[in-house]
Amino acid sequence: MGVMDPFKGFGVTFSHMFRKVITTDYPFKPPVSAPRYHGRHILNRHPDGLEKCIGCELCAWACPADAIFVEGGDNTDEERFSPGERYAKNYQINYARCIFCGLCIEACPTRSLTMSNEYELARDNRQDLIFTKEQLLAPLLEGMSKPPHAMFLGETEKDYYLGALENPGTSAGAERAPLSDVDVLGSPA
Amino acid sequence: MGIEEKLPSGILLTSVEKLSNWARKSSFWGATFGLACCAIEMMAAGGPHYDLGRWGMEVFRASPRQADLMIVAGRVSQKMAPVVRQIYDQMPEPRSVISMGVCASSGGMFNNYAIVQGVDHIIPVDVYLPGCPPRPEMLIDAILKMREKVMIAPLGPNGRKMLDQRKADGKMPLVAAGAMPSSYRADPARRAQWEQAVREGREEQLRIENWMKAQNHLRDGGA
């Protein structure tokens, strides 16, 4: 035990005063999550506004927590919500059950269901944690019109699915942002 | 309680109520109650990187008698249920409960005979926090939402009745306490956006829209 030892010890502690603060300033500057972070879901739309979901229930079958409820309905020529025969008449995700594993988006055959990075989901009752189709659907961007309406991109499903492959930029929802040069916080990008 | 029971709700004690709520929300002390993996995230939230000390609640009390917040972090088994209830009963009033993670909120993926399907079968819950496990930001978000709820809580033994009365009179704010995400509430511009969206009934669409705008690879049609 030397005389200087306590000073050495406190010196180590004191030197932390000059270190960079590592605390994240969460509610004021929310950190940017990893691009593939599993957040709340989005039900995407085709470029003309039709829903991509075809009501096949594969997401509900894949879900290990039974958090997804899908009820399919038949499209008719008068009332068309998605290209093809079927659409999701009722679609609910129970976030009080969802474990954000992403098996549902892997199962989705039309890339209708994807995930965003939004995670601020806490609510004060269980009812509000059940997201309905209205809450899950992507917003209508420019050039989209609200279903039900006819298929604007072409008569067959090929026009929808294969066209989207050639030109992924035209696909909508989670795959296309509103054409904007202003970012979320209002400052120019 | 005395005179405020005889008076119509919220005449005498409005300012005292605000002061008391402010004092209450400004320093929540949590009961140490980690049950599973969510507890790891709860500990991370208490550590320097996320630092719950910014809201005066970095201490987790080992004794429920000194705690006024219980974060049920993890799945509650049937065998643990009486313990949860006892710890809750030992906490002094006023007390709050956050059900952290999907297992505590509803049983989550453990839909079986061993797990209580939601801790609200045993104790009243103030805020449900989904996620498996929720990241520390989500816990902080839930805590901030609970603080909002505490701020509007009426004082006195008839608190719940008074709150219902205020709701019936339409004296509640446009955005219900605990409904706005904390990152929106913290930023005036985004807060105004959210309030507008609530008027239009499209707040979840706004959230997706803002998320899409923040994605660099999606900008300008993904080109």
mmCIF file of C-alpha atoms in Angstrom:
data_model
loop_
_atom_site.group_PDB
_atom_site.id
_atom_site.type_symbol
_atom_site.label_atom_id
_atom_site.label_comp_id
_atom_site.label_asym_id
_atom_site.label_seq_id
_atom_site.Cartn_x
_atom_site.Cartn_y
_atom_site.Cartn_z
ATOM 1 C CA MET A 1 0.000 0.000 0.000
ATOM 2 C CA GLY A 2 1.675 3.170 -1.176
ATOM 3 C CA VAL A 3 0.601 6.665 -0.207
ATOM 4 C CA MET A 4 -0.390 7.470 -3.767
ATOM 5 C CA ASP A 5 -2.600 4.414 -4.290
ATOM 6 C CA PRO A 6 -5.914 6.028 -3.278
ATOM 7 C CA PHE A 7 -5.209 8.897 -5.667
ATOM 8 C CA LYS A 8 -4.464 6.439 -8.443
ATOM 9 C CA GLY A 9 -7.738 4.682 -7.755
ATOM 10 C CA PHE A 10 -9.784 7.865 -7.682
ATOM 11 C CA GLY A 11 -7.870 9.045 -10.713
ATOM 12 C CA VAL A 12 -9.241 6.154 -12.720
ATOM 13 C CA THR A 13 -12.746 7.066 -11.605
ATOM 14 C CA PHE A 14 -12.202 10.764 -12.250
ATOM 15 C CA SER A 15 -10.887 10.164 -15.742
ATOM 16 C CA HIS A 16 -14.352 8.865 -16.678
ATOM 17 C CA MET A 17 -15.582 12.450 -16.364
ATOM 18 C CA PHE A 18 -13.849 13.241 -19.646
ATOM 19 C CA ARG A 19 -15.120 10.253 -21.603
ATOM 20 C CA LYS A 20 -17.753 10.577 -24.273
ATOM 21 C CA VAL A 21 -21.282 10.025 -22.962
ATOM 22 C CA ILE A 22 -22.647 6.782 -24.349
ATOM 23 C CA THR A 23 -26.237 7.240 -23.200
ATOM 24 C CA THR A 24 -28.663 7.302 -26.123
ATOM 25 C CA ASP A 25 -31.049 10.242 -26.041
ATOM 26 C CA TYR A 26 -33.982 7.978 -26.766
ATOM 27 C CA PRO A 27 -37.288 9.801 -26.917
ATOM 28 C CA PHE A 28 -35.701 12.960 -28.307
ATOM 29 C CA LYS A 29 -33.326 11.394 -30.805
ATOM 30 C CA PRO A 30 -34.651 7.899 -31.464
ATOM 31 C CA PRO A 31 -31.807 5.672 -32.575
ATOM 32 C CA VAL A 32 -31.878 4.321 -36.119
ATOM 33 C CA SER A 33 -32.542 0.628 -35.815
ATOM 34 C CA ALA A 34 -30.891 -1.961 -38.011
ATOM 35 C CA PRO A 35 -32.494 -1.948 -41.485
ATOM 36 C CA ARG A 36 -33.880 -5.441 -41.019
ATOM 37 C CA TYR A 37 -35.047 -4.964 -37.437
ATOM 38 C CA HIS A 38 -38.342 -6.786 -36.897
ATOM 39 C CA GLY A 39 -40.917 -4.153 -36.042
ATOM 40 C CA ARG A 40 -44.644 -3.877 -36.636
ATOM 41 C CA HIS A 41 -46.081 -5.271 -39.859
ATOM 42 C CA ILE A 42 -47.203 -3.561 -43.046
ATOM 43 C CA LEU A 43 -49.717 -4.926 -45.533
ATOM 44 C CA ASN A 44 -48.447 -3.673 -48.878
ATOM 45 C CA ARG A 45 -50.304 -2.496 -51.941
ATOM 46 C CA HIS A 46 -49.815 -2.801 -55.669
ATOM 47 C CA PRO A 47 -48.939 0.408 -57.544
ATOM 48 C CA ASP A 48 -52.605 0.980 -58.423
ATOM 49 C CA GLY A 49 -53.722 0.661 -54.791
ATOM 50 C CA LEU A 50 -55.028 -2.911 -54.895
ATOM 51 C CA GLU A 51 -54.035 -4.992 -51.898
ATOM 52 C CA LYS A 52 -51.302 -7.545 -52.340
ATOM 53 C CA CYS A 53 -52.816 -9.866 -49.755
ATOM 54 C CA ILE A 54 -54.701 -12.751 -51.329
ATOM 55 C CA GLY A 55 -56.121 -14.137 -48.101
ATOM 56 C CA CYS A 56 -54.240 -17.443 -48.287
ATOM 57 C CA GLU A 57 -53.679 -17.627 -44.509
ATOM 58 C CA LEU A 58 -50.131 -18.932 -44.898
ATOM 59 C CA CYS A 59 -48.951 -16.272 -42.436
ATOM 60 C CA ALA A 60 -51.494 -17.422 -39.886
ATOM 61 C CA TRP A 61 -50.377 -21.024 -40.355
ATOM 62 C CA ALA A 62 -46.719 -20.105 -40.005
ATOM 63 C CA CYS A 63 -47.246 -18.075 -36.854
ATOM 64 C CA PRO A 64 -45.888 -19.944 -33.812
ATOM 65 C CA ALA A 65 -47.863 -17.777 -31.405
ATOM 66 C CA ASP A 66 -51.218 -17.849 -33.258
ATOM 67 C CA ALA A 67 -51.179 -14.080 -33.391
ATOM 68 C CA ILE A 68 -52.588 -13.676 -36.904
ATOM 69 C CA PHE A 69 -56.206 -14.043 -37.916
ATOM 70 C CA VAL A 70 -57.166 -14.004 -41.586
ATOM 71 C CA GLU A 71 -60.572 -14.420 -43.115
ATOM 72 C CA GLY A 72 -60.535 -14.664 -46.884
ATOM 73 C CA GLY A 73 -63.229 -13.419 -49.207
ATOM 74 C CA ASP A 74 -63.959 -13.772 -52.911
ATOM 75 C CA ASN A 75 -63.181 -10.961 -55.305
ATOM 76 C CA THR A 76 -65.818 -10.217 -57.908
ATOM 77 C CA ASP A 77 -65.498 -8.081 -61.017
ATOM 78 C CA GLU A 78 -67.757 -5.470 -59.392
ATOM 79 C CA GLU A 79 -65.911 -5.427 -56.086
ATOM 80 C CA ARG A 80 -62.238 -6.126 -56.426
ATOM 81 C CA PHE A 81 -59.735 -5.644 -53.604
ATOM 82 C CA SER A 82 -56.767 -7.608 -54.945
ATOM 83 C CA PRO A 83 -55.736 -9.121 -58.274
ATOM 84 C CA GLY A 84 -56.728 -12.770 -58.467
ATOM 85 C CA GLU A 85 -59.604 -14.655 -56.922
ATOM 86 C CA ARG A 86 -59.341 -13.994 -53.220
ATOM 87 C CA TYR A 87 -58.585 -11.196 -50.815
ATOM 88 C CA ALA A 88 -58.386 -10.804 -47.049
ATOM 89 C CA LYS A 89 -61.824 -9.756 -45.885
ATOM 90 C CA ASN A 90 -60.615 -9.558 -42.327
ATOM 91 C CA TYR A 91 -57.006 -9.376 -41.206
ATOM 92 C CA GLN A 92 -55.836 -8.971 -37.629
ATOM 93 C CA ILE A 93 -52.509 -9.230 -35.875
ATOM 94 C CA ASN A 94 -52.559 -9.490 -32.113
ATOM 95 C CA TYR A 95 -49.454 -7.700 -30.870
ATOM 96 C CA ALA A 96 -50.076 -9.023 -27.376
ATOM 97 C CA ARG A 97 -49.079 -12.408 -28.864
ATOM 98 C CA CYS A 98 -46.736 -11.566 -31.744
ATOM 99 C CA ILE A 99 -43.109 -12.370 -30.983
ATOM 100 C CA PHE A 100 -41.743 -10.609 -34.091
ATOM 101 C CA CYS A 101 -39.997 -13.740 -35.351
ATOM 102 C CA GLY A 102 -40.701 -12.943 -39.013
ATOM 103 C CA LEU A 103 -41.951 -16.414 -39.993
ATOM 104 C CA CYS A 104 -45.116 -14.804 -41.367
ATOM 105 C CA ILE A 105 -43.229 -12.590 -43.791
ATOM 106 C CA GLU A 106 -41.149 -15.560 -44.896
ATOM 107 C CA ALA A 107 -44.342 -17.490 -45.562
ATOM 108 C CA CYS A 108 -46.049 -14.723 -47.529
ATOM 109 C CA PRO A 109 -46.132 -15.753 -51.221
ATOM 110 C CA THR A 110 -46.914 -12.275 -52.600
ATOM 111 C CA ARG A 111 -44.665 -10.184 -50.335
ATOM 112 C CA SER A 112 -47.848 -8.629 -49.115
ATOM 113 C CA LEU A 113 -46.827 -8.827 -45.482
ATOM 114 C CA THR A 114 -43.551 -7.159 -44.568
ATOM 115 C CA MET A 115 -42.184 -5.619 -41.436
ATOM 116 C CA SER A 116 -41.253 -2.053 -40.614
ATOM 117 C CA ASN A 117 -38.838 -0.954 -37.902
ATOM 118 C CA GLU A 118 -41.501 0.670 -35.738
ATOM 119 C CA TYR A 119 -41.399 -0.626 -32.208
ATOM 120 C CA GLU A 120 -43.232 1.853 -29.966
ATOM 121 C CA LEU A 121 -46.276 -0.328 -29.459
ATOM 122 C CA ALA A 122 -47.110 -0.177 -25.747
ATOM 123 C CA ARG A 123 -50.784 0.515 -25.007
ATOM 124 C CA ASP A 124 -52.890 0.540 -21.882
ATOM 125 C CA ASN A 125 -55.360 -2.145 -22.889
ATOM 126 C CA ARG A 126 -55.247 -5.395 -24.741
ATOM 127 C CA GLN A 127 -57.914 -4.392 -27.228
ATOM 128 C CA ASP A 128 -55.715 -1.667 -28.726
ATOM 129 C CA LEU A 129 -52.932 -4.160 -29.276
ATOM 130 C CA ILE A 130 -55.003 -6.049 -31.826
ATOM 131 C CA PHE A 131 -54.229 -4.276 -35.091
ATOM 132 C CA THR A 132 -56.929 -4.531 -37.712
ATOM 133 C CA LYS A 133 -56.579 -4.432 -41.475
ATOM 134 C CA GLU A 134 -57.166 -0.656 -41.564
ATOM 135 C CA GLN A 135 -54.229 -0.085 -39.240
ATOM 136 C CA LEU A 136 -51.922 -2.529 -40.980
ATOM 137 C CA LEU A 137 -52.494 -1.478 -44.600
ATOM 138 C CA ALA A 138 -49.903 0.804 -46.195
ATOM 139 C CA PRO A 139 -51.092 4.353 -46.874
ATOM 140 C CA LEU A 140 -52.288 5.241 -50.351
ATOM 141 C CA LEU A 141 -49.484 6.965 -52.212
ATOM 142 C CA GLU A 142 -49.741 9.192 -55.238
ATOM 143 C CA GLY A 143 -51.275 7.339 -58.173
ATOM 144 C CA MET A 144 -53.080 4.818 -55.992
ATOM 145 C CA SER A 145 -56.800 4.675 -55.503
ATOM 146 C CA LYS A 146 -58.660 3.038 -52.697
ATOM 147 C CA PRO A 147 -59.995 -0.457 -53.398
ATOM 148 C CA PRO A 148 -62.399 -1.844 -54.438
ATOM 149 C CA HIS A 149 -61.705 -0.986 -58.051
ATOM 150 C CA ALA A 150 -60.735 -2.734 -61.296
ATOM 151 C CA MET A 151 -57.197 -3.894 -62.058
ATOM 152 C CA PHE A 152 -55.475 -0.866 -63.592
ATOM 153 C CA LEU A 153 -52.123 -2.493 -64.317
ATOM 154 C CA GLY A 154 -53.437 -5.226 -66.580
ATOM 155 C CA GLU A 155 -55.950 -8.011 -66.812
ATOM 156 C CA THR A 156 -53.952 -10.914 -65.418
ATOM 157 C CA GLU A 157 -52.011 -11.625 -62.262
ATOM 158 C CA LYS A 158 -48.904 -11.882 -64.466
ATOM 159 C CA ASP A 159 -49.145 -8.188 -65.245
ATOM 160 C CA TYR A 160 -49.020 -7.543 -61.529
ATOM 161 C CA TYR A 161 -46.471 -10.006 -60.255
ATOM 162 C CA LEU A 162 -44.090 -10.301 -63.177
ATOM 163 C CA GLY A 163 -44.220 -6.603 -63.981
ATOM 164 C CA ALA A 164 -43.240 -5.892 -60.433
ATOM 165 C CA LEU A 165 -40.219 -8.126 -60.819
ATOM 166 C CA GLU A 166 -38.945 -6.315 -63.883
ATOM 167 C CA ASN A 167 -39.450 -2.981 -62.297
ATOM 168 C CA PRO A 168 -39.360 -3.278 -58.519
ATOM 169 C CA GLY A 169 -39.530 0.488 -58.217
ATOM 170 C CA THR A 170 -43.166 0.532 -59.173
ATOM 171 C CA SER A 171 -44.177 -1.871 -56.481
ATOM 172 C CA ALA A 172 -45.757 -0.071 -53.571
ATOM 173 C CA GLY A 173 -46.094 0.007 -49.837
ATOM 174 C CA ALA A 174 -43.018 -1.018 -47.926
ATOM 175 C CA GLU A 175 -41.101 -1.150 -51.180
ATOM 176 C CA ARG A 176 -41.679 2.412 -52.266
ATOM 177 C CA ALA A 177 -41.562 5.605 -50.301
ATOM 178 C CA PRO A 178 -43.649 8.656 -51.144
ATOM 179 C CA LEU A 179 -41.743 10.720 -53.674
ATOM 180 C CA SER A 180 -40.345 13.285 -51.354
ATOM 181 C CA ASP A 181 -37.098 15.096 -50.797
ATOM 182 C CA VAL A 182 -38.033 16.038 -47.259
ATOM 183 C CA ASP A 183 -37.220 13.569 -44.538
ATOM 184 C CA VAL A 184 -39.380 12.738 -41.540
ATOM 185 C CA LEU A 185 -38.128 15.439 -39.237
ATOM 186 C CA GLY A 186 -38.921 18.142 -41.757
ATOM 187 C CA SER A 187 -35.369 19.031 -42.756
ATOM 188 C CA PRO A 188 -34.217 18.615 -46.367
ATOM 189 C CA ALA A 189 -32.644 15.266 -47.048
ATOM 190 C CA MET B 1 -59.844 11.333 2.964
ATOM 191 C CA GLY B 2 -62.100 14.175 4.012
ATOM 192 C CA ILE B 3 -63.531 17.222 2.354
ATOM 193 C CA GLU B 4 -62.846 16.336 -1.270
ATOM 194 C CA GLU B 5 -65.278 13.420 -1.067
ATOM 195 C CA LYS B 6 -68.174 15.798 -0.376
ATOM 196 C CA LEU B 7 -67.304 18.310 -3.061
ATOM 197 C CA PRO B 8 -68.029 17.787 -6.742
ATOM 198 C CA SER B 9 -65.132 16.174 -8.505
ATOM 199 C CA GLY B 10 -62.035 18.202 -9.157
ATOM 200 C CA ILE B 11 -62.877 21.557 -7.539
ATOM 201 C CA LEU B 12 -60.704 21.768 -4.466
ATOM 202 C CA LEU B 13 -57.776 19.560 -5.190
ATOM 203 C CA THR B 14 -56.931 20.114 -8.836
ATOM 204 C CA SER B 15 -53.592 21.800 -8.182
ATOM 205 C CA VAL B 16 -52.695 19.508 -5.317
ATOM 206 C CA GLU B 17 -53.554 16.628 -7.571
ATOM 207 C CA LYS B 18 -51.202 17.889 -10.248
ATOM 208 C CA LEU B 19 -48.419 18.391 -7.727
ATOM 209 C CA SER B 20 -48.902 14.973 -6.220
ATOM 210 C CA ASN B 21 -49.040 13.304 -9.629
ATOM 211 C CA TRP B 22 -45.934 15.149 -10.716
ATOM 212 C CA ALA B 23 -44.091 14.034 -7.604
ATOM 213 C CA ARG B 24 -45.309 10.512 -8.139
ATOM 214 C CA LYS B 25 -44.360 10.217 -11.771
ATOM 215 C CA SER B 26 -40.997 11.925 -11.390
ATOM 216 C CA SER B 27 -39.471 9.184 -9.340
ATOM 217 C CA PHE B 28 -40.817 5.723 -9.877
ATOM 218 C CA TRP B 29 -39.048 3.032 -7.970
ATOM 219 C CA GLY B 30 -39.444 -0.360 -9.514
ATOM 220 C CA ALA B 31 -39.679 -3.628 -7.661
ATOM 221 C CA THR B 32 -36.978 -6.031 -8.773
ATOM 222 C CA PHE B 33 -39.111 -8.564 -10.495
ATOM 223 C CA GLY B 34 -37.429 -10.205 -13.438
ATOM 224 C CA LEU B 35 -38.944 -13.530 -14.380
ATOM 225 C CA ALA B 36 -37.289 -14.382 -17.691
ATOM 226 C CA CYS B 37 -35.438 -13.025 -20.701
ATOM 227 C CA CYS B 38 -37.295 -9.679 -20.554
ATOM 228 C CA ALA B 39 -35.459 -9.024 -17.308
ATOM 229 C CA ILE B 40 -32.202 -8.847 -19.261
ATOM 230 C CA GLU B 41 -33.599 -6.011 -21.336
ATOM 231 C CA MET B 42 -34.955 -4.389 -18.172
ATOM 232 C CA MET B 43 -31.462 -4.475 -16.672
ATOM 233 C CA ALA B 44 -30.048 -3.036 -19.886
ATOM 234 C CA ALA B 45 -32.557 -0.196 -19.649
ATOM 235 C CA GLY B 46 -31.289 0.539 -16.158
ATOM 236 C CA GLY B 47 -27.650 0.554 -17.305
ATOM 237 C CA PRO B 48 -25.670 3.521 -18.621
ATOM 238 C CA HIS B 49 -26.481 3.020 -22.304
ATOM 239 C CA TYR B 50 -30.221 3.610 -21.888
ATOM 240 C CA ASP B 51 -30.143 5.031 -18.378
ATOM 241 C CA LEU B 52 -33.511 5.016 -16.656
ATOM 242 C CA GLY B 53 -31.837 7.387 -14.193
ATOM 243 C CA ARG B 54 -32.829 10.165 -16.583
ATOM 244 C CA TRP B 55 -36.346 9.687 -15.214
ATOM 245 C CA GLY B 56 -35.295 9.095 -11.624
ATOM 246 C CA MET B 57 -35.892 5.367 -11.626
ATOM 247 C CA GLU B 58 -32.536 3.684 -11.942
ATOM 248 C CA VAL B 59 -32.998 2.039 -8.548
ATOM 249 C CA PHE B 60 -34.802 -1.266 -8.464
ATOM 250 C CA ARG B 61 -35.907 -1.927 -4.921
ATOM 251 C CA ALA B 62 -35.448 -5.397 -3.522
ATOM 252 C CA SER B 63 -38.301 -4.853 -1.078
ATOM 253 C CA PRO B 64 -41.777 -4.378 -2.543
ATOM 254 C CA ARG B 65 -42.623 -2.113 0.386
ATOM 255 C CA GLN B 66 -40.298 0.536 -1.011
ATOM 256 C CA ALA B 67 -41.419 0.143 -4.619
ATOM 257 C CA ASP B 68 -44.325 1.789 -6.409
ATOM 258 C CA LEU B 69 -43.897 0.235 -9.825
ATOM 259 C CA MET B 70 -43.849 -3.408 -10.697
ATOM 260 C CA ILE B 71 -42.423 -4.383 -14.073
ATOM 261 C CA VAL B 72 -43.562 -7.946 -14.646
ATOM 262 C CA ALA B 73 -40.733 -8.943 -16.960
ATOM 263 C CA GLY B 74 -41.293 -12.401 -18.331
ATOM 264 C CA ARG B 75 -43.689 -15.309 -18.427
ATOM 265 C CA VAL B 76 -45.645 -15.969 -15.230
ATOM 266 C CA SER B 77 -46.066 -19.652 -14.535
ATOM 267 C CA GLN B 78 -49.043 -20.952 -12.580
ATOM 268 C CA LYS B 79 -46.710 -21.696 -9.718
ATOM 269 C CA MET B 80 -45.368 -18.138 -9.704
ATOM 270 C CA ALA B 81 -48.822 -16.539 -9.817
ATOM 271 C CA PRO B 82 -49.436 -16.434 -6.032
ATOM 272 C CA VAL B 83 -45.989 -14.906 -5.554
ATOM 273 C CA VAL B 84 -46.737 -12.176 -8.083
ATOM 274 C CA ARG B 85 -49.973 -11.421 -6.300
ATOM 275 C CA GLN B 86 -48.300 -11.334 -2.899
ATOM 276 C CA ILE B 87 -45.581 -8.959 -4.022
ATOM 277 C CA TYR B 88 -48.207 -6.730 -5.580
ATOM 278 C CA ASP B 89 -50.222 -6.747 -2.353
ATOM 279 C CA GLN B 90 -47.137 -5.778 -0.384
ATOM 280 C CA MET B 91 -46.500 -2.683 -2.468
ATOM 281 C CA PRO B 92 -47.824 0.577 -1.001
ATOM 282 C CA GLU B 93 -50.571 2.544 -2.765
ATOM 283 C CA PRO B 94 -50.541 4.187 -5.264
ATOM 284 C CA ARG B 95 -48.832 1.528 -7.324
ATOM 285 C CA SER B 96 -48.563 0.731 -10.985
ATOM 286 C CA VAL B 97 -47.876 -2.350 -13.046
ATOM 287 C CA ILE B 98 -46.227 -2.646 -16.447
ATOM 288 C CA SER B 99 -46.661 -6.008 -18.100
ATOM 289 C CA MET B 100 -43.448 -6.289 -20.085
ATOM 290 C CA GLY B 101 -43.262 -8.612 -23.061
ATOM 291 C CA VAL B 102 -45.898 -10.684 -24.785
ATOM 292 C CA CYS B 103 -45.714 -13.539 -22.269
ATOM 293 C CA ALA B 104 -46.736 -11.316 -19.387
ATOM 294 C CA SER B 105 -49.291 -9.473 -21.531
ATOM 295 C CA SER B 106 -51.180 -12.458 -22.905
ATOM 296 C CA GLY B 107 -49.151 -15.631 -22.542
ATOM 297 C CA GLY B 108 -47.474 -14.964 -25.879
ATOM 298 C CA MET B 109 -46.358 -18.055 -27.724
ATOM 299 C CA PHE B 110 -46.698 -20.152 -24.580
ATOM 300 C CA ASN B 111 -50.334 -21.041 -24.932
ATOM 301 C CA ASN B 112 -50.187 -24.008 -22.574
ATOM 302 C CA TYR B 113 -51.172 -25.267 -19.144
ATOM 303 C CA ALA B 114 -48.089 -24.004 -17.351
ATOM 304 C CA ILE B 115 -48.254 -20.309 -18.139
ATOM 305 C CA VAL B 116 -50.761 -17.739 -16.912
ATOM 306 C CA GLN B 117 -52.386 -16.310 -20.056
ATOM 307 C CA GLY B 118 -51.755 -12.695 -19.216
ATOM 308 C CA VAL B 119 -50.692 -11.317 -15.864
ATOM 309 C CA ASP B 120 -53.891 -9.248 -15.780
ATOM 310 C CA HIS B 121 -55.655 -12.404 -14.646
ATOM 311 C CA ILE B 122 -53.894 -11.856 -11.323
ATOM 312 C CA ILE B 123 -53.192 -8.150 -10.916
ATOM 313 C CA PRO B 124 -54.449 -4.971 -12.623
ATOM 314 C CA VAL B 125 -52.093 -3.819 -15.373
ATOM 315 C CA ASP B 126 -51.522 -0.187 -16.383
ATOM 316 C CA VAL B 127 -49.480 -0.585 -19.547
ATOM 317 C CA TYR B 128 -49.080 -3.598 -21.807
ATOM 318 C CA LEU B 129 -45.778 -3.721 -23.622
ATOM 319 C CA PRO B 130 -45.507 -6.175 -26.527
ATOM 320 C CA GLY B 131 -42.246 -7.519 -27.928
ATOM 321 C CA CYS B 132 -40.266 -10.680 -27.381
ATOM 322 C CA PRO B 133 -38.316 -9.373 -25.604
ATOM 323 C CA PRO B 134 -39.023 -5.654 -26.009
ATOM 324 C CA ARG B 135 -35.888 -3.627 -26.609
ATOM 325 C CA PRO B 136 -34.910 -1.155 -23.885
ATOM 326 C CA GLU B 137 -36.347 1.725 -25.922
ATOM 327 C CA MET B 138 -39.705 -0.028 -25.904
ATOM 328 C CA LEU B 139 -39.573 -0.319 -22.128
ATOM 329 C CA ILE B 140 -38.676 3.359 -21.827
ATOM 330 C CA ASP B 141 -41.564 4.139 -24.182
ATOM 331 C CA ALA B 142 -43.929 2.136 -21.977
ATOM 332 C CA ILE B 143 -42.662 3.885 -18.862
ATOM 333 C CA LEU B 144 -43.143 7.302 -20.436
ATOM 334 C CA LYS B 145 -46.657 6.340 -21.463
ATOM 335 C CA MET B 146 -47.374 5.224 -17.925
ATOM 336 C CA ARG B 147 -46.088 8.541 -16.610
ATOM 337 C CA GLU B 148 -48.601 10.292 -18.844
ATOM 338 C CA LYS B 149 -51.341 8.132 -17.393
ATOM 339 C CA VAL B 150 -50.205 8.964 -13.878
ATOM 340 C CA MET B 151 -50.326 12.681 -14.682
ATOM 341 C CA ILE B 152 -54.054 12.542 -15.457
ATOM 342 C CA ALA B 153 -54.915 10.241 -12.567
ATOM 343 C CA PRO B 154 -57.342 11.953 -10.158
ATOM 344 C CA LEU B 155 -56.449 12.084 -6.505
ATOM 345 C CA GLY B 156 -58.474 10.419 -3.810
ATOM 346 C CA PRO B 157 -60.479 7.296 -3.145
ATOM 347 C CA ASN B 158 -62.962 7.928 -5.944
ATOM 348 C CA GLY B 159 -60.242 8.285 -8.544
ATOM 349 C CA ARG B 160 -61.672 5.876 -11.054
ATOM 350 C CA LYS B 161 -65.159 7.398 -10.827
ATOM 351 C CA MET B 162 -63.742 10.880 -11.285
ATOM 352 C CA LEU B 163 -61.765 9.761 -14.297
ATOM 353 C CA ASP B 164 -64.890 8.237 -15.858
ATOM 354 C CA GLN B 165 -66.759 11.464 -15.115
ATOM 355 C CA ARG B 166 -64.059 13.507 -16.856
ATOM 356 C CA LYS B 167 -64.217 11.190 -19.838
ATOM 357 C CA ALA B 168 -67.990 11.581 -19.968
ATOM 358 C CA ASP B 169 -67.670 15.372 -19.800
ATOM 359 C CA GLY B 170 -65.235 15.336 -22.710
ATOM 360 C CA LYS B 171 -62.479 16.945 -20.665
ATOM 361 C CA MET B 172 -59.845 14.519 -21.856
ATOM 362 C CA PRO B 173 -57.136 15.550 -24.331
ATOM 363 C CA LEU B 174 -57.512 14.709 -28.027
ATOM 364 C CA VAL B 175 -54.810 12.077 -27.890
ATOM 365 C CA ALA B 176 -55.529 9.780 -24.964
ATOM 366 C CA ALA B 177 -52.739 9.542 -22.426
ATOM 367 C CA GLY B 178 -50.454 6.709 -23.383
ATOM 368 C CA ALA B 179 -51.574 6.488 -27.007
ATOM 369 C CA MET B 180 -48.849 8.540 -28.706
ATOM 370 C CA PRO B 181 -45.420 6.959 -29.282
ATOM 371 C CA SER B 182 -42.794 8.670 -27.145
ATOM 372 C CA SER B 183 -40.583 9.693 -30.056
ATOM 373 C CA TYR B 184 -43.573 11.536 -31.536
ATOM 374 C CA ARG B 185 -44.470 13.175 -28.238
ATOM 375 C CA ALA B 186 -40.910 14.366 -27.730
ATOM 376 C CA ASP B 187 -40.700 16.189 -31.073
ATOM 377 C CA PRO B 188 -43.091 19.157 -31.548
ATOM 378 C CA ALA B 189 -43.296 18.788 -35.348
ATOM 379 C CA ARG B 190 -44.029 15.083 -35.256
ATOM 380 C CA ARG B 191 -46.385 15.603 -32.343
ATOM 381 C CA ALA B 192 -48.474 18.008 -34.423
ATOM 382 C CA GLN B 193 -48.430 15.459 -37.253
ATOM 383 C CA TRP B 194 -49.725 12.779 -34.912
ATOM 384 C CA GLU B 195 -52.484 14.986 -33.523
ATOM 385 C CA GLN B 196 -53.610 15.789 -37.047
ATOM 386 C CA ALA B 197 -53.548 12.087 -37.872
ATOM 387 C CA VAL B 198 -55.678 11.293 -34.831
ATOM 388 C CA ARG B 199 -58.268 13.782 -36.060
ATOM 389 C CA GLU B 200 -58.266 11.974 -39.402
ATOM 390 C CA GLY B 201 -58.139 8.555 -37.751
ATOM 391 C CA ARG B 202 -55.014 7.473 -39.632
ATOM 392 C CA GLU B 203 -52.254 7.514 -37.024
ATOM 393 C CA GLU B 204 -51.004 4.038 -37.909
ATOM 394 C CA GLN B 205 -50.781 5.042 -41.588
ATOM 395 C CA LEU B 206 -48.776 8.090 -40.560
ATOM 396 C CA ARG B 207 -46.379 5.856 -38.733
ATOM 397 C CA ILE B 208 -45.825 3.666 -41.812
ATOM 398 C CA GLU B 209 -45.537 6.737 -44.028
ATOM 399 C CA ASN B 210 -42.872 8.320 -41.839
ATOM 400 C CA TRP B 211 -41.032 5.051 -41.613
ATOM 401 C CA MET B 212 -41.026 4.724 -45.407
ATOM 402 C CA LYS B 213 -39.730 8.277 -45.778
ATOM 403 C CA ALA B 214 -36.865 7.481 -43.435
ATOM 404 C CA GLN B 215 -35.742 4.512 -45.547
ATOM 405 C CA ASN B 216 -32.994 5.716 -47.822
ATOM 406 C CA HIS B 217 -33.187 2.750 -50.160
ATOM 407 C CA LEU B 218 -36.880 3.401 -50.774
ATOM 408 C CA ARG B 219 -36.514 7.040 -51.662
ATOM 409 C CA ASP B 220 -37.465 8.206 -55.156
ATOM 410 C CA GLY B 221 -39.372 5.091 -55.976
ATOM 411 C CA GLY B 222 -36.601 2.752 -54.908
ATOM 412 C CA ALA B 223 -34.514 3.733 -57.917
#
